[in-house]
Amino acid sequence: MANVKPRVVVVGAGMAGLTAANKLHTSTHLKQLFELTVVEGGSRIGGRINSSEFCGDRIEQGATWIHGIEGSPLYKIAQEQNLLHSHRPWECMIGIDSGNPTTVAEGGHRLSPSTVHPISTLFKNLMNHMRGKSVDEDGDLISEIGKNCSDGENLSVGSFLRRGLEAYWGVSKGREGVEGVGNWSRKSIEEAIFAMHENIQRGYSSADDLTVLDYNAEREYADAIFPGEEITIARGYTSLVESLASVLPSGTIQLNRKVEKIEWQQSHEFGPVKLHFSDGTTLSADHVIVTVSLGVLKNGIHMFDPPLPISKNRAISKLGFGVVNKVFLQLPPHEQETKSPFLQMVFRQPNSELRHPKIPDWIRKTSLLYPIYTNSSVWVSWITGKNALEIESLEEAEIAKGFSTTTTNLLSSNSNSGKRFEFVKAMRTQWGSDPLFFGSYSFVAVGSSGDDMDVLAEPLNPQLQIMFAGEATHRRLYSTTHGAYFSGLREANRLLDYYNYRH
Ligand SMILES: Cc1cc2nc3c(=O)[nH]c(=O)nc-3n(C[C@H](O)[C@H](O)[C@H](O)COP(=O)(O)OP(=O)(O)OC[C@H]3O[C@@H](n4cnc5c(N)ncnc54)[C@H](O)[C@@H]3O)c2cc1C
């Protein structure tokens, strides 16, 4: 190695990049074994973690939850750094915890638990079966469907779920006492409630359509979810990455340094890697840890010179990476709902002639709408896939109008006495069109598998010139902040092992 002190450059100051930098620094700084730099294309750290403000409230534009606190390293950091308490309210989505949503259907029908519960339970049980978890009702039915499906090649989550619904209808034809609601037939309302759950699932996975989400990968993913409560971070998710970054000497993180090209070596004559930035400058390194999103890798086919090996490119193109955006909406303060409803929205299916003409199409696959904390005048909704991309180019006023019209229609039942919901302001995230992300998080698409994530995680050569971290490189914890964290740790440890610096 020409340089006495190996030069390590981490590309990206998101969770994976900052974890890698934090680990490399804290493991070696006493002896100053590395020359460490983090280059970030954007003007802030955090990447897909971005706490900000909307109408005076603290909101999360990206990562929102710690998914399970037991065993979560992020929860541990948040606890140690006292990030879980704040004198100001924050986006904590209290309604989700209540487990008592108000389900409203197009045309202004508040649905009773007796209508919603059987379909919600069926859906939950189908998901649990896929994930190898116990099923509390409909057990025989679900294991029958499962028998026909479990060995299926290229089976999707979406097709399994629909088989489940068909089978349910098959055995429940003569169910007594279950009628339609208003001008909804029993079957149409059940299908629409089922679709509402599918849409929630689309948001969890980021897949635009559940028929592209791999069935077999669900179990591996579910096995890796941490147990325990799911929480949000009172001081903002960004405070977590700030805490990781705070140990780095000033100047280590360079913002607004967008990498355009990474020149690396394939031959035995290993010269340094050369990074080319968008401003025309360059930087040489012995080791580069690339943490950019799968979306950036998919779009950045010319980023590597020479190009990435075929196996790596194949994994990049096969794996799924979808768009999920959040929409924040403001009600005038005097219109705050004292009961802070947590709304589940049920819409007419595409083939229905009874669709309300003023409800925009882009909202129809959106299921949830709720205040970010009890009595907040700021509400939030999550939009996935093509619709998420579509709203990125809409005026925010149009989005506020679309939500106002829709909510007014959904809540127009007698009990609400025709009250009009008027959101006065909207703000939506734009993860899909942002060239530093090109989407929100990854998933195992039909035709790919966790093996592709392992391929993505492999360094390009034994000399560890180019290494890869980031949520999409973790075969069990992809799509999460803790997946990104562990991937950063993995690559830092790989480098420390290479130099025998791990104790
Ligand atoms: C709307 C939304 C909600 C989410 N909700 C949750 C949640 O509730 N819980 C959860 O666990 N996870 C959630 N996630 C996912 C989570 O945010 C990500 O999995 C995680 O933050 C990814 O971290 P990362 O380091 O792998 O990638 P990133 O955060 O994308 O970091 C990569 C960094 O590289 C930079 N970069 C890109 N290109 C270049 C370039 N050419 N040159 C230099 N720098 C570059 C980017 O600016 C970025 O800072 C959510 C994500 C979104 C978008």
Coordinates of C-alpha atoms and ligand atoms in Angstrom, one line a residue:
M1 CA 0.0 0.0 0.0
A2 CA 1.6 3.3 -1.1
N3 CA 0.1 5.3 1.7
V4 CA 1.2 4.7 5.2
K5 CA -2.1 5.7 6.6
P6 CA -4.9 4.1 4.6
R7 CA -7.3 6.7 3.1
V8 CA -10.9 5.7 3.7
V9 CA -13.7 7.5 2.0
V10 CA -17.3 6.9 2.9
V11 CA -19.8 8.0 0.2
G12 CA -23.0 9.1 1.8
A13 CA -23.8 10.6 5.3
G14 CA -27.0 8.6 6.0
M15 CA -27.4 6.0 8.7
A16 CA -25.1 3.4 7.1
G17 CA -22.3 5.8 6.2
L18 CA -22.3 7.6 9.6
T19 CA -22.3 4.3 11.4
A20 CA -19.4 3.0 9.4
A21 CA -17.5 6.3 10.0
N22 CA -18.3 6.3 13.7
K23 CA -17.1 2.7 14.1
L24 CA -13.9 3.2 12.1
H25 CA -13.1 6.4 14.0
T26 CA -13.9 5.2 17.5
S27 CA -11.9 1.9 16.9
T28 CA -8.8 3.6 15.6
H29 CA -8.6 7.2 16.5
L30 CA -6.2 6.9 19.5
K31 CA -3.6 5.6 17.1
Q32 CA -5.0 7.6 14.1
L33 CA -4.8 4.6 11.9
F34 CA -7.0 5.9 9.0
E35 CA -7.4 9.1 7.1
L36 CA -11.2 9.2 7.2
T37 CA -13.5 11.3 5.0
V38 CA -17.3 11.2 4.6
V39 CA -18.5 12.8 1.3
E40 CA -22.2 13.7 1.1
G41 CA -23.9 14.8 -2.0
G42 CA -26.6 16.8 -0.2
S43 CA -26.4 19.8 2.1
R44 CA -27.3 17.9 5.3
I45 CA -26.5 14.7 7.0
G46 CA -29.1 11.9 7.6
G47 CA -30.1 10.9 4.1
R48 CA -33.5 9.2 4.3
I49 CA -33.7 10.3 7.9
N50 CA -34.8 13.9 7.9
S51 CA -36.6 15.5 10.8
S52 CA -38.0 18.9 10.1
E53 CA -41.0 21.3 10.8
F54 CA -44.4 21.9 9.4
C55 CA -46.7 24.6 10.8
G56 CA -44.6 24.7 14.0
D57 CA -44.7 21.0 14.6
R58 CA -41.8 18.6 14.5
I59 CA -42.3 16.1 11.7
E60 CA -40.3 13.3 10.1
Q61 CA -40.0 13.5 6.3
G62 CA -38.3 10.1 6.1
A63 CA -37.7 7.3 8.7
T64 CA -40.3 7.7 11.5
W65 CA -40.4 4.5 13.6
I66 CA -37.9 2.4 15.5
H67 CA -39.4 -1.0 14.6
G68 CA -39.2 -2.9 17.8
I69 CA -37.1 -1.7 20.7
E70 CA -35.9 -4.9 22.2
G71 CA -32.4 -5.5 21.0
S72 CA -32.4 -2.4 18.8
P73 CA -29.1 -0.7 18.8
L74 CA -30.8 2.5 17.7
Y75 CA -33.1 2.4 20.7
K76 CA -30.1 2.0 22.9
I77 CA -28.4 5.0 21.4
A78 CA -31.6 7.0 21.7
Q79 CA -31.9 6.1 25.3
E80 CA -28.2 6.7 26.2
Q81 CA -28.3 10.1 24.5
N82 CA -31.7 11.1 26.0
L83 CA -33.4 11.5 22.7
L84 CA -36.7 9.9 23.8
H85 CA -38.1 12.9 25.7
S86 CA -38.9 16.4 24.6
H87 CA -40.8 19.3 26.1
R88 CA -42.4 19.8 22.6
P89 CA -44.9 17.5 21.1
W90 CA -43.6 15.5 18.1
E91 CA -44.9 13.2 15.4
C92 CA -45.7 10.2 17.6
M93 CA -48.9 9.0 15.9
I94 CA -50.7 8.3 19.0
G95 CA -53.7 7.0 17.1
I96 CA -51.9 4.0 15.8
D97 CA -51.3 2.9 19.4
S98 CA -54.9 3.2 20.3
G99 CA -55.7 0.3 17.9
N100 CA -59.1 1.8 17.5
P101 CA -59.3 3.4 14.1
T102 CA -62.4 4.9 12.6
T103 CA -63.1 3.2 9.3
V104 CA -64.9 5.3 6.8
A105 CA -66.1 4.4 3.3
E106 CA -66.6 6.5 0.2
G107 CA -70.0 8.0 0.2
G108 CA -69.9 8.9 3.9
H109 CA -70.3 5.6 5.7
R110 CA -68.8 4.9 9.0
L111 CA -68.2 1.2 9.1
S112 CA -69.0 -0.9 12.1
P113 CA -66.5 -3.3 13.7
S114 CA -68.7 -6.2 12.6
T115 CA -68.2 -5.2 9.0
V116 CA -64.5 -4.4 9.3
H117 CA -63.2 -7.0 11.8
P118 CA -63.7 -10.2 9.8
I119 CA -61.8 -8.9 6.8
S120 CA -59.1 -7.2 8.9
T121 CA -58.6 -10.5 10.8
L122 CA -58.5 -12.5 7.5
F123 CA -55.8 -10.1 6.2
K124 CA -53.8 -10.2 9.4
N125 CA -53.9 -14.0 9.4
L126 CA -52.9 -14.3 5.8
M127 CA -49.9 -12.1 6.5
N128 CA -49.1 -14.0 9.6
H129 CA -49.2 -17.3 7.7
M130 CA -46.8 -16.0 5.1
R131 CA -44.5 -14.9 7.9
G132 CA -44.6 -18.3 9.6
K133 CA -46.5 -16.9 12.6
S134 CA -49.5 -18.3 14.4
V135 CA -53.0 -17.6 13.0
D136 CA -55.8 -17.0 15.5
E137 CA -59.0 -17.4 13.3
D138 CA -59.7 -18.9 9.9
G139 CA -56.8 -21.4 10.7
D140 CA -58.0 -24.3 8.5
L141 CA -58.9 -22.1 5.6
I142 CA -55.5 -20.3 5.7
S143 CA -53.4 -23.5 6.0
E144 CA -55.4 -24.9 3.0
I145 CA -54.5 -21.9 0.9
G146 CA -50.9 -22.1 2.2
K147 CA -50.5 -25.7 1.2
N148 CA -51.1 -24.8 -2.4
C149 CA -48.7 -21.8 -2.3
S150 CA -45.7 -22.4 -0.1
D151 CA -43.5 -24.0 -2.7
G152 CA -44.6 -21.8 -5.5
E153 CA -41.8 -20.4 -7.6
N154 CA -42.2 -16.7 -8.2
L155 CA -45.3 -16.5 -6.0
S156 CA -46.1 -13.0 -4.9
V157 CA -47.6 -11.6 -1.7
G158 CA -50.4 -10.0 -3.8
S159 CA -51.5 -13.3 -5.5
F160 CA -51.4 -15.2 -2.2
L161 CA -53.6 -12.5 -0.5
R162 CA -56.1 -12.5 -3.3
R163 CA -56.3 -16.3 -3.2
G164 CA -57.0 -16.0 0.4
L165 CA -59.9 -13.5 -0.2
E166 CA -61.4 -15.8 -2.9
A167 CA -61.2 -18.8 -0.6
Y168 CA -62.8 -16.8 2.2
W169 CA -65.7 -15.8 0.0
G170 CA -65.9 -19.5 -1.1
V171 CA -66.5 -20.7 2.5
S172 CA -68.5 -17.8 3.8
K173 CA -71.1 -17.5 1.1
G174 CA -73.9 -18.3 3.5
R175 CA -72.7 -16.1 6.4
E176 CA -75.8 -14.7 8.0
G177 CA -76.3 -11.3 9.3
V178 CA -73.7 -9.6 7.2
E179 CA -75.2 -7.2 4.8
G180 CA -73.9 -4.4 2.6
V181 CA -73.6 -0.8 3.8
G182 CA -75.7 1.9 2.1
N183 CA -75.3 1.4 -1.6
W184 CA -72.3 -0.9 -1.1
S185 CA -73.0 -4.6 -1.5
R186 CA -71.5 -6.9 1.0
K187 CA -68.9 -8.2 -1.5
S188 CA -67.9 -4.8 -2.7
I189 CA -67.4 -3.4 0.8
E190 CA -65.4 -6.5 1.8
E191 CA -63.2 -6.2 -1.2
A192 CA -62.6 -2.5 -0.6
I193 CA -61.7 -3.2 3.1
F194 CA -59.3 -5.9 1.9
A195 CA -57.8 -3.4 -0.6
M196 CA -57.4 -0.9 2.2
H197 CA -55.2 -3.4 4.0
E198 CA -53.3 -4.2 0.8
N199 CA -52.6 -0.5 0.4
I200 CA -51.2 -0.3 4.0
Q201 CA -49.0 -3.2 3.1
R202 CA -47.8 -1.5 -0.1
G203 CA -46.6 1.4 2.1
Y204 CA -44.7 -0.9 4.5
S205 CA -42.9 -2.6 1.6
S206 CA -42.8 0.4 -0.9
A207 CA -44.0 -2.0 -3.7
D208 CA -46.4 -0.2 -6.0
D209 CA -48.3 -3.5 -6.5
L210 CA -48.1 -6.4 -4.1
T211 CA -48.0 -8.8 -7.1
V212 CA -44.3 -7.7 -7.5
L213 CA -43.5 -8.5 -3.9
D214 CA -41.8 -11.9 -3.3
Y215 CA -43.8 -14.3 -1.2
N216 CA -40.9 -16.3 0.1
A217 CA -38.9 -13.3 1.3
E218 CA -41.7 -12.3 3.7
R219 CA -40.8 -15.0 6.3
E220 CA -37.1 -14.1 6.3
Y221 CA -38.0 -10.4 6.8
A222 CA -40.5 -11.0 9.5
D223 CA -38.1 -13.2 11.5
A224 CA -35.8 -10.3 11.8
I225 CA -38.2 -7.7 13.2
F226 CA -37.2 -6.8 16.7
P227 CA -39.7 -7.6 19.4
G228 CA -41.2 -5.0 21.6
E229 CA -42.8 -1.6 21.2
E230 CA -42.5 0.5 18.1
I231 CA -41.6 4.0 18.9
T232 CA -40.8 7.4 17.4
I233 CA -38.0 9.6 18.6
A234 CA -39.1 12.7 20.6
R235 CA -36.0 14.8 19.7
G236 CA -36.4 13.8 16.0
Y237 CA -34.8 10.9 14.1
T238 CA -32.1 13.2 12.9
S239 CA -30.8 13.5 16.5
L240 CA -29.7 9.9 16.2
V241 CA -27.5 10.4 13.2
E242 CA -26.2 13.7 14.7
S243 CA -25.2 11.6 17.7
L244 CA -23.2 9.2 15.5
A245 CA -21.6 12.1 13.6
S246 CA -20.7 14.0 16.8
V247 CA -17.6 11.9 17.5
L248 CA -16.0 12.7 14.1
P249 CA -13.4 15.4 14.0
S250 CA -14.5 18.6 12.4
G251 CA -14.0 18.5 8.6
T252 CA -14.4 14.7 8.4
I253 CA -17.9 15.2 6.8
Q254 CA -17.8 17.1 3.6
L255 CA -21.3 18.3 2.4
N256 CA -22.3 19.1 -1.1
R257 CA -19.8 16.7 -2.5
K258 CA -21.7 14.7 -5.0
V259 CA -19.8 11.8 -6.5
E260 CA -20.3 11.5 -10.3
K261 CA -17.8 8.7 -11.1
I262 CA -15.8 6.1 -9.1
E263 CA -12.7 5.0 -11.0
W264 CA -11.4 1.7 -9.5
Q265 CA -8.9 -0.9 -10.5
Q266 CA -9.4 -4.5 -11.7
S267 CA -5.8 -5.4 -12.4
H268 CA -3.2 -6.7 -9.9
E269 CA -1.5 -3.3 -10.1
F270 CA -3.7 -1.7 -7.5
G271 CA -3.5 2.1 -7.7
P272 CA -5.8 4.2 -5.6
V273 CA -9.5 4.6 -6.3
K274 CA -10.3 8.0 -7.8
L275 CA -13.5 9.8 -6.9
H276 CA -14.8 12.4 -9.3
F277 CA -17.2 15.0 -8.0
S278 CA -19.9 17.0 -9.7
D279 CA -17.9 20.2 -9.2
G280 CA -15.0 18.8 -11.2
T281 CA -12.7 18.0 -8.2
T282 CA -11.3 14.6 -7.4
L283 CA -10.2 12.7 -4.3
S284 CA -8.0 9.6 -4.1
A285 CA -8.7 6.7 -1.7
D286 CA -7.4 3.3 -0.8
H287 CA -10.9 2.2 0.4
V288 CA -14.3 3.5 -0.5
I289 CA -17.5 2.5 1.3
V290 CA -20.4 3.2 -1.0
T291 CA -23.7 3.7 0.9
V292 CA -25.9 5.3 -1.8
S293 CA -29.4 4.0 -2.1
L294 CA -30.4 1.2 -4.4
G295 CA -32.3 3.8 -6.3
V296 CA -29.1 5.7 -7.0
L297 CA -27.3 2.5 -8.0
K298 CA -30.2 1.6 -10.4
N299 CA -29.9 5.0 -12.0
G300 CA -26.2 5.3 -11.8
I301 CA -25.2 2.6 -14.1
H302 CA -22.3 4.8 -15.4
M303 CA -21.1 5.7 -12.0
F304 CA -18.4 3.0 -11.9
D305 CA -15.5 2.9 -14.2
P306 CA -14.8 0.1 -15.1
P307 CA -18.5 -0.9 -14.8
L308 CA -19.6 -3.2 -11.9
P309 CA -19.4 -6.9 -12.5
I310 CA -22.5 -8.5 -14.2
S311 CA -23.5 -10.3 -11.0
K312 CA -23.7 -7.0 -9.1
N313 CA -25.6 -5.2 -11.9
R314 CA -28.0 -8.1 -12.1
A315 CA -28.8 -8.0 -8.4
I316 CA -29.2 -4.2 -8.6
S317 CA -31.7 -4.4 -11.4
K318 CA -33.6 -7.4 -10.0
L319 CA -34.2 -6.1 -6.5
G320 CA -37.1 -3.8 -5.9
F321 CA -36.9 -0.1 -4.8
G322 CA -40.2 1.8 -4.4
V323 CA -41.4 5.3 -3.6
V324 CA -43.2 6.1 -0.4
N325 CA -44.0 9.8 0.3
K326 CA -45.6 11.4 3.3
V327 CA -48.1 14.2 3.0
F328 CA -48.5 16.7 5.9
L329 CA -51.7 18.7 6.0
Q330 CA -52.8 21.5 8.2
L331 CA -56.3 22.1 9.5
P332 CA -57.2 25.6 10.7
P333 CA -56.5 25.5 14.5
H334 CA -60.2 26.1 15.4
E335 CA -61.1 23.0 13.4
Q336 CA -58.9 20.7 15.4
E337 CA -60.8 17.5 16.1
T338 CA -60.9 17.0 19.9
K339 CA -61.2 13.3 19.4
S340 CA -58.2 13.1 17.0
P341 CA -59.6 10.4 14.8
F342 CA -57.3 7.9 13.2
L343 CA -59.0 7.3 9.8
Q344 CA -58.9 4.2 7.7
M345 CA -60.2 5.1 4.3
V346 CA -62.1 2.7 2.1
F347 CA -62.6 3.6 -1.5
R348 CA -64.6 2.2 -4.4
Q349 CA -62.6 -0.2 -6.6
P350 CA -61.5 0.9 -10.1
N351 CA -64.3 -1.0 -11.9
S352 CA -67.0 0.7 -9.8
E353 CA -69.4 3.2 -11.4
L354 CA -70.2 4.6 -8.0
R355 CA -66.9 6.4 -7.6
H356 CA -67.2 10.0 -6.5
P357 CA -65.9 12.1 -9.4
K358 CA -64.2 14.7 -7.3
I359 CA -62.1 12.3 -5.3
P360 CA -58.7 12.4 -7.1
D361 CA -57.3 9.1 -8.4
W362 CA -54.0 9.6 -6.8
I363 CA -55.6 9.4 -3.3
R364 CA -57.6 6.2 -3.9
K365 CA -54.8 3.8 -2.9
T366 CA -54.1 5.7 0.3
S367 CA -55.5 4.2 3.4
L368 CA -54.5 6.1 6.5
L369 CA -55.0 9.7 7.6
Y370 CA -54.5 11.0 11.2
P371 CA -53.1 13.8 13.4
I372 CA -49.4 13.5 14.2
Y373 CA -50.3 13.6 17.9
T374 CA -53.5 14.0 19.9
N375 CA -55.1 17.4 19.1
S376 CA -52.5 18.4 16.6
S377 CA -53.8 20.5 13.7
V378 CA -51.2 18.7 11.5
W379 CA -52.3 15.5 9.9
V380 CA -50.2 13.0 8.0
S381 CA -50.9 10.4 5.3
W382 CA -48.5 8.0 3.4
I383 CA -48.7 7.5 -0.4
T384 CA -47.0 4.7 -2.2
G385 CA -45.8 3.8 -5.7
K386 CA -47.0 5.6 -8.9
N387 CA -49.3 7.8 -6.9
A388 CA -46.5 8.8 -4.7
L389 CA -44.5 9.8 -7.7
E390 CA -47.5 11.6 -9.2
I391 CA -48.0 13.9 -6.2
E392 CA -44.4 15.0 -6.4
S393 CA -45.2 17.1 -9.4
L394 CA -48.6 18.4 -8.1
E395 CA -48.9 21.8 -6.5
E396 CA -49.2 21.5 -2.8
A397 CA -52.5 23.5 -2.8
E398 CA -54.0 20.9 -5.1
I399 CA -52.9 18.2 -2.7
A400 CA -54.6 20.0 0.2
K401 CA -57.8 20.4 -1.9
G402 CA -57.8 16.7 -2.9
F403 CA -57.5 15.6 0.7
S404 CA -60.2 18.1 1.8
T405 CA -62.7 16.9 -0.8
T406 CA -61.9 13.3 0.0
T407 CA -62.2 13.7 3.8
T408 CA -65.4 15.7 3.5
N409 CA -66.9 12.9 1.4
L410 CA -65.8 10.1 3.7
L411 CA -67.0 11.9 6.8
S412 CA -70.2 13.2 5.3
S413 CA -72.5 10.8 7.3
N414 CA -75.3 12.2 9.4
S415 CA -73.2 12.0 12.6
N416 CA -70.8 14.6 11.1
S417 CA -73.8 16.7 9.9
G418 CA -72.2 17.4 6.5
K419 CA -69.2 19.1 8.1
R420 CA -66.6 20.3 5.6
F421 CA -63.0 19.4 6.2
E422 CA -60.7 22.1 4.9
F423 CA -57.0 21.5 4.9
V424 CA -55.4 24.9 4.4
K425 CA -51.9 23.8 3.7
A426 CA -50.0 20.7 2.5
M427 CA -46.4 19.6 2.3
R428 CA -45.3 16.4 0.5
T429 CA -42.0 14.7 0.5
Q430 CA -40.3 14.0 -2.9
W431 CA -38.2 11.0 -2.4
G432 CA -38.8 9.5 -5.8
S433 CA -37.5 12.4 -7.9
D434 CA -34.6 13.4 -5.7
P435 CA -31.5 12.3 -7.5
L436 CA -29.7 11.6 -4.2
F437 CA -32.3 8.8 -3.5
F438 CA -34.6 8.0 -6.5
G439 CA -37.0 6.3 -4.1
S440 CA -37.7 5.4 -0.5
Y441 CA -36.6 1.8 0.4
S442 CA -36.0 -1.6 -1.0
F443 CA -37.9 -4.8 -1.2
V444 CA -37.4 -8.3 -2.5
A445 CA -39.2 -8.3 -5.9
V446 CA -40.6 -11.5 -7.5
G447 CA -37.6 -13.0 -9.4
S448 CA -35.1 -11.8 -6.8
S449 CA -34.2 -13.1 -3.4
G450 CA -32.2 -12.3 -0.3
D451 CA -29.2 -13.7 -2.1
D452 CA -29.2 -10.6 -4.4
M453 CA -28.8 -8.5 -1.3
D454 CA -25.8 -10.6 -0.3
V455 CA -24.3 -10.1 -3.8
L456 CA -24.9 -6.3 -3.4
A457 CA -23.0 -6.4 -0.1
E458 CA -19.9 -8.0 -1.6
P459 CA -16.8 -5.9 -1.9
L460 CA -15.5 -5.5 -5.5
N461 CA -12.1 -7.1 -4.8
P462 CA -10.2 -8.8 -2.0
Q463 CA -8.2 -5.5 -1.5
L464 CA -11.4 -3.9 -0.4
Q465 CA -11.1 -1.0 -2.7
I466 CA -14.9 -0.6 -3.1
M467 CA -17.2 -1.8 -0.4
F468 CA -21.0 -1.5 -0.2
A469 CA -23.3 -0.7 2.8
G470 CA -26.8 0.7 3.1
E471 CA -30.2 -0.8 3.9
A472 CA -30.5 -2.7 0.6
T473 CA -27.3 -4.6 1.4
H474 CA -28.8 -6.3 4.5
R475 CA -30.7 -9.4 3.5
R476 CA -33.0 -9.6 6.5
L477 CA -33.2 -6.0 7.7
Y478 CA -33.5 -4.1 4.4
S479 CA -35.7 -1.1 4.2
T480 CA -35.0 -0.1 7.8
T481 CA -32.7 2.3 9.7
H482 CA -31.4 -0.6 11.8
G483 CA -30.7 -2.5 8.6
A484 CA -28.6 0.5 7.4
Y485 CA -26.9 0.7 10.8
F486 CA -25.9 -3.0 10.8
S487 CA -24.7 -2.7 7.2
G488 CA -22.4 0.2 8.1
L489 CA -21.1 -1.7 11.1
R490 CA -20.5 -4.8 8.9
E491 CA -18.3 -2.9 6.4
A492 CA -16.4 -1.0 9.1
N493 CA -15.6 -4.3 10.8
R494 CA -14.6 -5.8 7.4
L495 CA -12.0 -3.1 7.0
L496 CA -10.8 -3.3 10.6
D497 CA -10.4 -7.1 10.1
Y498 CA -8.5 -6.5 6.9
Y499 CA -5.9 -4.5 8.9
N500 CA -6.2 -6.6 12.0
Y501 CA -7.4 -3.6 13.9
R502 CA -10.4 -5.3 15.5
H503 CA -10.0 -6.1 19.2
Ligands
LIG1 C1 -40.8 8.1 3.8 C2 -39.9 7.1 4.5 C3 -40.3 6.5 5.7 C4 -39.4 5.6 6.3 N1 -39.8 5.1 7.5 C5 -39.0 4.3 8.2 C6 -39.3 3.9 9.5 O1 -40.3 4.3 10.0 N2 -38.4 3.0 10.1 C7 -37.3 2.6 9.5 O2 -36.5 1.8 10.2 N3 -37.0 3.0 8.3 C8 -37.8 3.8 7.6 N4 -37.4 4.3 6.4 C9 -36.2 3.7 5.7 C10 -34.9 4.3 6.3 O3 -35.0 5.7 6.3 C11 -33.8 3.9 5.4 O4 -33.8 2.5 5.3 C12 -32.4 4.3 6.0 O5 -32.4 5.6 6.5 C13 -31.4 4.2 4.8 O6 -30.1 4.6 5.3 P1 -28.9 4.4 4.3 O7 -27.7 5.0 5.0 O8 -28.8 3.0 3.8 O9 -29.2 5.3 3.0 P2 -29.4 6.9 2.8 O10 -30.1 7.4 4.0 O11 -30.1 7.0 1.5 O12 -27.9 7.5 2.8 C14 -27.2 7.5 1.6 C15 -26.6 8.9 1.5 O13 -25.9 9.0 0.3 C16 -26.0 10.3 -0.3 N5 -25.7 10.2 -1.7 C17 -26.5 9.7 -2.7 N6 -25.9 9.8 -3.9 C18 -24.7 10.4 -3.6 C19 -23.6 10.7 -4.5 N7 -23.6 10.5 -5.8 N8 -22.5 11.3 -3.9 C20 -22.5 11.5 -2.6 N9 -23.5 11.2 -1.7 C21 -24.6 10.6 -2.3 C22 -27.5 10.6 0.0 O14 -27.7 12.0 0.0 C23 -27.6 10.0 1.4 O15 -27.4 11.0 2.4 C24 -38.2 5.3 5.7 C25 -37.8 5.9 4.5 C26 -38.6 6.8 3.9 C27 -38.1 7.5 2.7

